[in-house]
Amino acid sequence: MDVASTIPFQGLAYLITGEVRENAVYSMLGVLRLWRLRRVKQFFTRLEKDIRFSYFWIRSARLVAVTLFLVHCAGCLYYLIADRYPDRQKTWIGAVIPNFRQASLRIRYISSIYWSITTMTTVGYGDLHAQNNVEMIFNIFYMLFNLGLTAYLIGNMTNLVVEGTRRTMEFRNSIRAASSFVGRNHLPPRLKQQILAYMCLKFRAESLNQQQLMDQLPKSICKSICEHLFVPVVKDVYLFRGVSREMLLSLVTKMKPEYIPPKEDVIVQNEAPDDVYVVVSGEVEVILFDGIYEQVQATLGARDIFGEVSALSDRAQAFTFRTRTLSQLLRLKQATLKEAMQSRPEDSVVVIKNFLKASGRDAWHEGRGLAGRQHRRARRRRECADGRRDGKQRLTRGPPQGRQGRRRR
């Protein structure tokens, strides 16, 4: 069919006979050219799937092409009816142009397209209208066909416009619902800011949500992706320096990447978290709350870890960890870390040595953890408490005996 639709039958007949022939046989053979429209449909389908081009403009071009093709076909068929009708004066074009066959091809084609568009758009000026029963019947079917064509065009254009604004409308509705929730429950302004910041982050970072894509991929591909993205980061974390590559792969494949908005508390002071976090990008502030004020003790950056104190020593965190900027964190369950350490005793020894080494010296100076800092702060608080207790005891004992004797004398 592809070959037959490309053969110029009338051209071959002209080369053989030297005459231009027009009859029903050549007309039927010319219809075979419509088979090539299948290629045009496949071409537009490939363009719509190609991410290098805008889907909106490709779809719009396809709709315009379909409309123009149908208008052309209807106009040509309507002219064919008039041309084959016995009394050409009683046709839609013969009533306006009596000798229309002697008119130029441009005039006849423009008249046909003009009638087709005015009929399809339901304008119907009435200057070109049916003059016989055959044309009336054709008009009936063409107008019924236009109902479906109009619905098809309007439906597709509506989908394109709605799809372009769908995410914005969903975002506006979610913000409106969150504001209503905050107002109805009289939440403080800080919670309101956190809720709205999270909603805005979710809208902006929807395209960055790589975990949803990775969940759809096979485990082998996910393992390769994690090895490429996160192993270079995790291997530089002080806690995992020196461990085997198998240990790193087993950990990164179970880590969940998350984007946390600014001013969000990841771990709260004096709580025992269930997760360990590795900073991939962004900044996380380490905050100490003394009951009255909050003091920023340090700022963590890429390749830093926090939450490991609770995981390895079963102690509550002495600091609050709050994001300073938009941060990407790798979240690892403490139970997963412990299982990985139990399954690999050699790597477990390395991890514990790294942790104890960081706990026994100034962790902030080395930039490797918080254990040493926590220990020294706890020691200073005990010393201050002991000093205050001794001062109270000296005040309650009274003046020394020597002063009492001198005062009596």
PDB file of N, CA and C in Angstrom, residues 364-404:
ATOM      1  N   TRP A 364      34.069  19.622  67.239  1.00  0.00           N
ATOM      2  CA  TRP A 364      33.826  20.778  66.369  1.00  0.00           C
ATOM      3  C   TRP A 364      35.122  21.250  65.697  1.00  0.00           C
ATOM      4  N   HIS A 365      36.241  21.096  66.411  1.00  0.00           N
ATOM      5  CA  HIS A 365      37.509  21.511  65.802  1.00  0.00           C
ATOM      6  C   HIS A 365      37.851  20.624  64.622  1.00  0.00           C
ATOM      7  N   GLU A 366      37.567  19.354  64.759  1.00  0.00           N
ATOM      8  CA  GLU A 366      37.848  18.418  63.681  1.00  0.00           C
ATOM      9  C   GLU A 366      36.731  18.383  62.657  1.00  0.00           C
ATOM     10  N   GLY A 367      35.538  18.877  63.030  1.00  0.00           N
ATOM     11  CA  GLY A 367      34.416  18.891  62.095  1.00  0.00           C
ATOM     12  C   GLY A 367      33.854  17.517  61.823  1.00  0.00           C
ATOM     13  N   ARG A 368      33.866  16.622  62.815  1.00  0.00           N
ATOM     14  CA  ARG A 368      33.462  15.244  62.551  1.00  0.00           C
ATOM     15  C   ARG A 368      32.291  14.781  63.405  1.00  0.00           C
ATOM     16  N   GLY A 369      31.821  15.524  64.377  1.00  0.00           N
ATOM     17  CA  GLY A 369      30.711  15.042  65.185  1.00  0.00           C
ATOM     18  C   GLY A 369      30.454  15.968  66.344  1.00  0.00           C
ATOM     19  N   LEU A 370      29.614  15.505  67.281  1.00  0.00           N
ATOM     20  CA  LEU A 370      29.210  16.330  68.411  1.00  0.00           C
ATOM     21  C   LEU A 370      29.470  15.650  69.746  1.00  0.00           C
ATOM     22  N   ALA A 371      30.020  14.453  69.740  1.00  0.00           N
ATOM     23  CA  ALA A 371      30.127  13.703  70.991  1.00  0.00           C
ATOM     24  C   ALA A 371      31.065  14.404  71.969  1.00  0.00           C
ATOM     25  N   GLY A 372      32.261  14.824  71.511  1.00  0.00           N
ATOM     26  CA  GLY A 372      33.200  15.491  72.410  1.00  0.00           C
ATOM     27  C   GLY A 372      32.644  16.786  72.956  1.00  0.00           C
ATOM     28  N   ARG A 373      31.982  17.553  72.097  1.00  0.00           N
ATOM     29  CA  ARG A 373      31.375  18.819  72.541  1.00  0.00           C
ATOM     30  C   ARG A 373      30.303  18.565  73.595  1.00  0.00           C
ATOM     31  N   GLN A 374      29.498  17.565  73.375  1.00  0.00           N
ATOM     32  CA  GLN A 374      28.449  17.245  74.343  1.00  0.00           C
ATOM     33  C   GLN A 374      29.056  16.853  75.682  1.00  0.00           C
ATOM     34  N   HIS A 375      30.136  16.065  75.629  1.00  0.00           N
ATOM     35  CA  HIS A 375      30.756  15.623  76.874  1.00  0.00           C
ATOM     36  C   HIS A 375      31.328  16.808  77.650  1.00  0.00           C
ATOM     37  N   ARG A 376      32.026  17.711  76.986  1.00  0.00           N
ATOM     38  CA  ARG A 376      32.611  18.849  77.681  1.00  0.00           C
ATOM     39  C   ARG A 376      31.555  19.791  78.222  1.00  0.00           C
ATOM     40  N   ARG A 377      30.472  19.988  77.478  1.00  0.00           N
ATOM     41  CA  ARG A 377      29.409  20.875  77.980  1.00  0.00           C
ATOM     42  C   ARG A 377      28.748  20.253  79.214  1.00  0.00           C
ATOM     43  N   ALA A 378      28.521  18.956  79.174  1.00  0.00           N
ATOM     44  CA  ALA A 378      27.936  18.305  80.341  1.00  0.00           C
ATOM     45  C   ALA A 378      28.860  18.421  81.554  1.00  0.00           C
ATOM     46  N   ARG A 379      30.171  18.292  81.334  1.00  0.00           N
ATOM     47  CA  ARG A 379      31.128  18.410  82.433  1.00  0.00           C
ATOM     48  C   ARG A 379      31.130  19.822  83.000  1.00  0.00           C
ATOM     49  N   ARG A 380      31.071  20.848  82.121  1.00  0.00           N
ATOM     50  CA  ARG A 380      31.049  22.226  82.614  1.00  0.00           C
ATOM     51  C   ARG A 380      29.767  22.517  83.380  1.00  0.00           C
ATOM     52  N   ARG A 381      28.653  21.952  82.901  1.00  0.00           N
ATOM     53  CA  ARG A 381      27.404  22.174  83.639  1.00  0.00           C
ATOM     54  C   ARG A 381      27.472  21.543  85.028  1.00  0.00           C
ATOM     55  N   ARG A 382      28.095  20.365  85.124  1.00  0.00           N
ATOM     56  CA  ARG A 382      28.239  19.745  86.456  1.00  0.00           C
ATOM     57  C   ARG A 382      29.149  20.573  87.346  1.00  0.00           C
ATOM     58  N   GLU A 383      30.238  21.105  86.779  1.00  0.00           N
ATOM     59  CA  GLU A 383      31.139  21.934  87.593  1.00  0.00           C
ATOM     60  C   GLU A 383      30.444  23.200  88.079  1.00  0.00           C
ATOM     61  N   CYS A 384      29.662  23.823  87.162  1.00  0.00           N
ATOM     62  CA  CYS A 384      28.924  25.028  87.582  1.00  0.00           C
ATOM     63  C   CYS A 384      27.906  24.708  88.661  1.00  0.00           C
ATOM     64  N   ALA A 385      27.251  23.574  88.516  1.00  0.00           N
ATOM     65  CA  ALA A 385      26.267  23.188  89.526  1.00  0.00           C
ATOM     66  C   ALA A 385      26.942  22.915  90.867  1.00  0.00           C
ATOM     67  N   ASP A 386      28.108  22.268  90.841  1.00  0.00           N
ATOM     68  CA  ASP A 386      28.838  22.022  92.095  1.00  0.00           C
ATOM     69  C   ASP A 386      29.298  23.330  92.722  1.00  0.00           C
ATOM     70  N   GLY A 387      29.754  24.300  91.913  1.00  0.00           N
ATOM     71  CA  GLY A 387      30.194  25.589  92.443  1.00  0.00           C
ATOM     72  C   GLY A 387      29.049  26.349  93.095  1.00  0.00           C
ATOM     73  N   ARG A 388      27.881  26.323  92.447  1.00  0.00           N
ATOM     74  CA  ARG A 388      26.735  27.016  93.063  1.00  0.00           C
ATOM     75  C   ARG A 388      26.329  26.344  94.370  1.00  0.00           C
ATOM     76  N   ARG A 389      26.427  25.013  94.431  1.00  0.00           N
ATOM     77  CA  ARG A 389      26.057  24.292  95.649  1.00  0.00           C
ATOM     78  C   ARG A 389      27.019  24.624  96.782  1.00  0.00           C
ATOM     79  N   ASP A 390      28.320  24.706  96.467  1.00  0.00           N
ATOM     80  CA  ASP A 390      29.293  25.064  97.513  1.00  0.00           C
ATOM     81  C   ASP A 390      29.067  26.483  98.014  1.00  0.00           C
ATOM     82  N   GLY A 391      28.702  27.395  97.150  1.00  0.00           N
ATOM     83  CA  GLY A 391      28.456  28.774  97.569  1.00  0.00           C
ATOM     84  C   GLY A 391      27.267  28.879  98.512  1.00  0.00           C
ATOM     85  N   LYS A 392      26.241  28.107  98.214  1.00  0.00           N
ATOM     86  CA  LYS A 392      25.070  28.132  99.098  1.00  0.00           C
ATOM     87  C   LYS A 392      25.420  27.565 100.468  1.00  0.00           C
ATOM     88  N   GLN A 393      26.251  26.526 100.482  1.00  0.00           N
ATOM     89  CA  GLN A 393      26.619  25.947 101.769  1.00  0.00           C
ATOM     90  C   GLN A 393      27.430  26.928 102.608  1.00  0.00           C
ATOM     91  N   ARG A 394      28.342  27.692 101.983  1.00  0.00           N
ATOM     92  CA  ARG A 394      29.136  28.664 102.743  1.00  0.00           C
ATOM     93  C   ARG A 394      28.261  29.773 103.293  1.00  0.00           C
ATOM     94  N   LEU A 395      27.223  30.155 102.569  1.00  0.00           N
ATOM     95  CA  LEU A 395      26.340  31.207 103.073  1.00  0.00           C
ATOM     96  C   LEU A 395      25.524  30.750 104.260  1.00  0.00           C
ATOM     97  N   THR A 396      25.201  29.490 104.328  1.00  0.00           N
ATOM     98  CA  THR A 396      24.347  28.992 105.436  1.00  0.00           C
ATOM     99  C   THR A 396      25.155  28.618 106.673  1.00  0.00           C
ATOM    100  N   ARG A 397      26.494  28.546 106.616  1.00  0.00           N
ATOM    101  CA  ARG A 397      27.288  28.143 107.778  1.00  0.00           C
ATOM    102  C   ARG A 397      27.430  29.278 108.799  1.00  0.00           C
ATOM    103  N   GLY A 398      27.330  30.519 108.426  1.00  0.00           N
ATOM    104  CA  GLY A 398      27.539  31.638 109.333  1.00  0.00           C
ATOM    105  C   GLY A 398      28.964  32.146 109.303  1.00  0.00           C
ATOM    106  N   PRO A 399      29.289  33.208 110.042  1.00  0.00           N
ATOM    107  CA  PRO A 399      30.642  33.792 110.042  1.00  0.00           C
ATOM    108  C   PRO A 399      31.634  32.867 110.735  1.00  0.00           C
ATOM    109  N   PRO A 400      32.919  32.970 110.445  1.00  0.00           N
ATOM    110  CA  PRO A 400      33.942  32.139 111.080  1.00  0.00           C
ATOM    111  C   PRO A 400      34.049  32.429 112.579  1.00  0.00           C
ATOM    112  N   GLN A 401      34.627  31.479 113.333  1.00  0.00           N
ATOM    113  CA  GLN A 401      34.717  31.584 114.775  1.00  0.00           C
ATOM    114  C   GLN A 401      35.635  32.729 115.216  1.00  0.00           C
ATOM    115  N   GLY A 402      36.720  32.946 114.463  1.00  0.00           N
ATOM    116  CA  GLY A 402      37.666  34.000 114.845  1.00  0.00           C
ATOM    117  C   GLY A 402      37.014  35.374 114.806  1.00  0.00           C
ATOM    118  N   ARG A 403      36.174  35.606 113.854  1.00  0.00           N
ATOM    119  CA  ARG A 403      35.509  36.903 113.758  1.00  0.00           C
ATOM    120  C   ARG A 403      34.529  37.086 114.904  1.00  0.00           C
ATOM    121  N   GLN A 404      33.866  35.994 115.320  1.00  0.00           N
ATOM    122  CA  GLN A 404      32.937  36.110 116.445  1.00  0.00           C
ATOM    123  C   GLN A 404      33.672  36.489 117.730  1.00  0.00           C
TER     124      GLN A 404
END
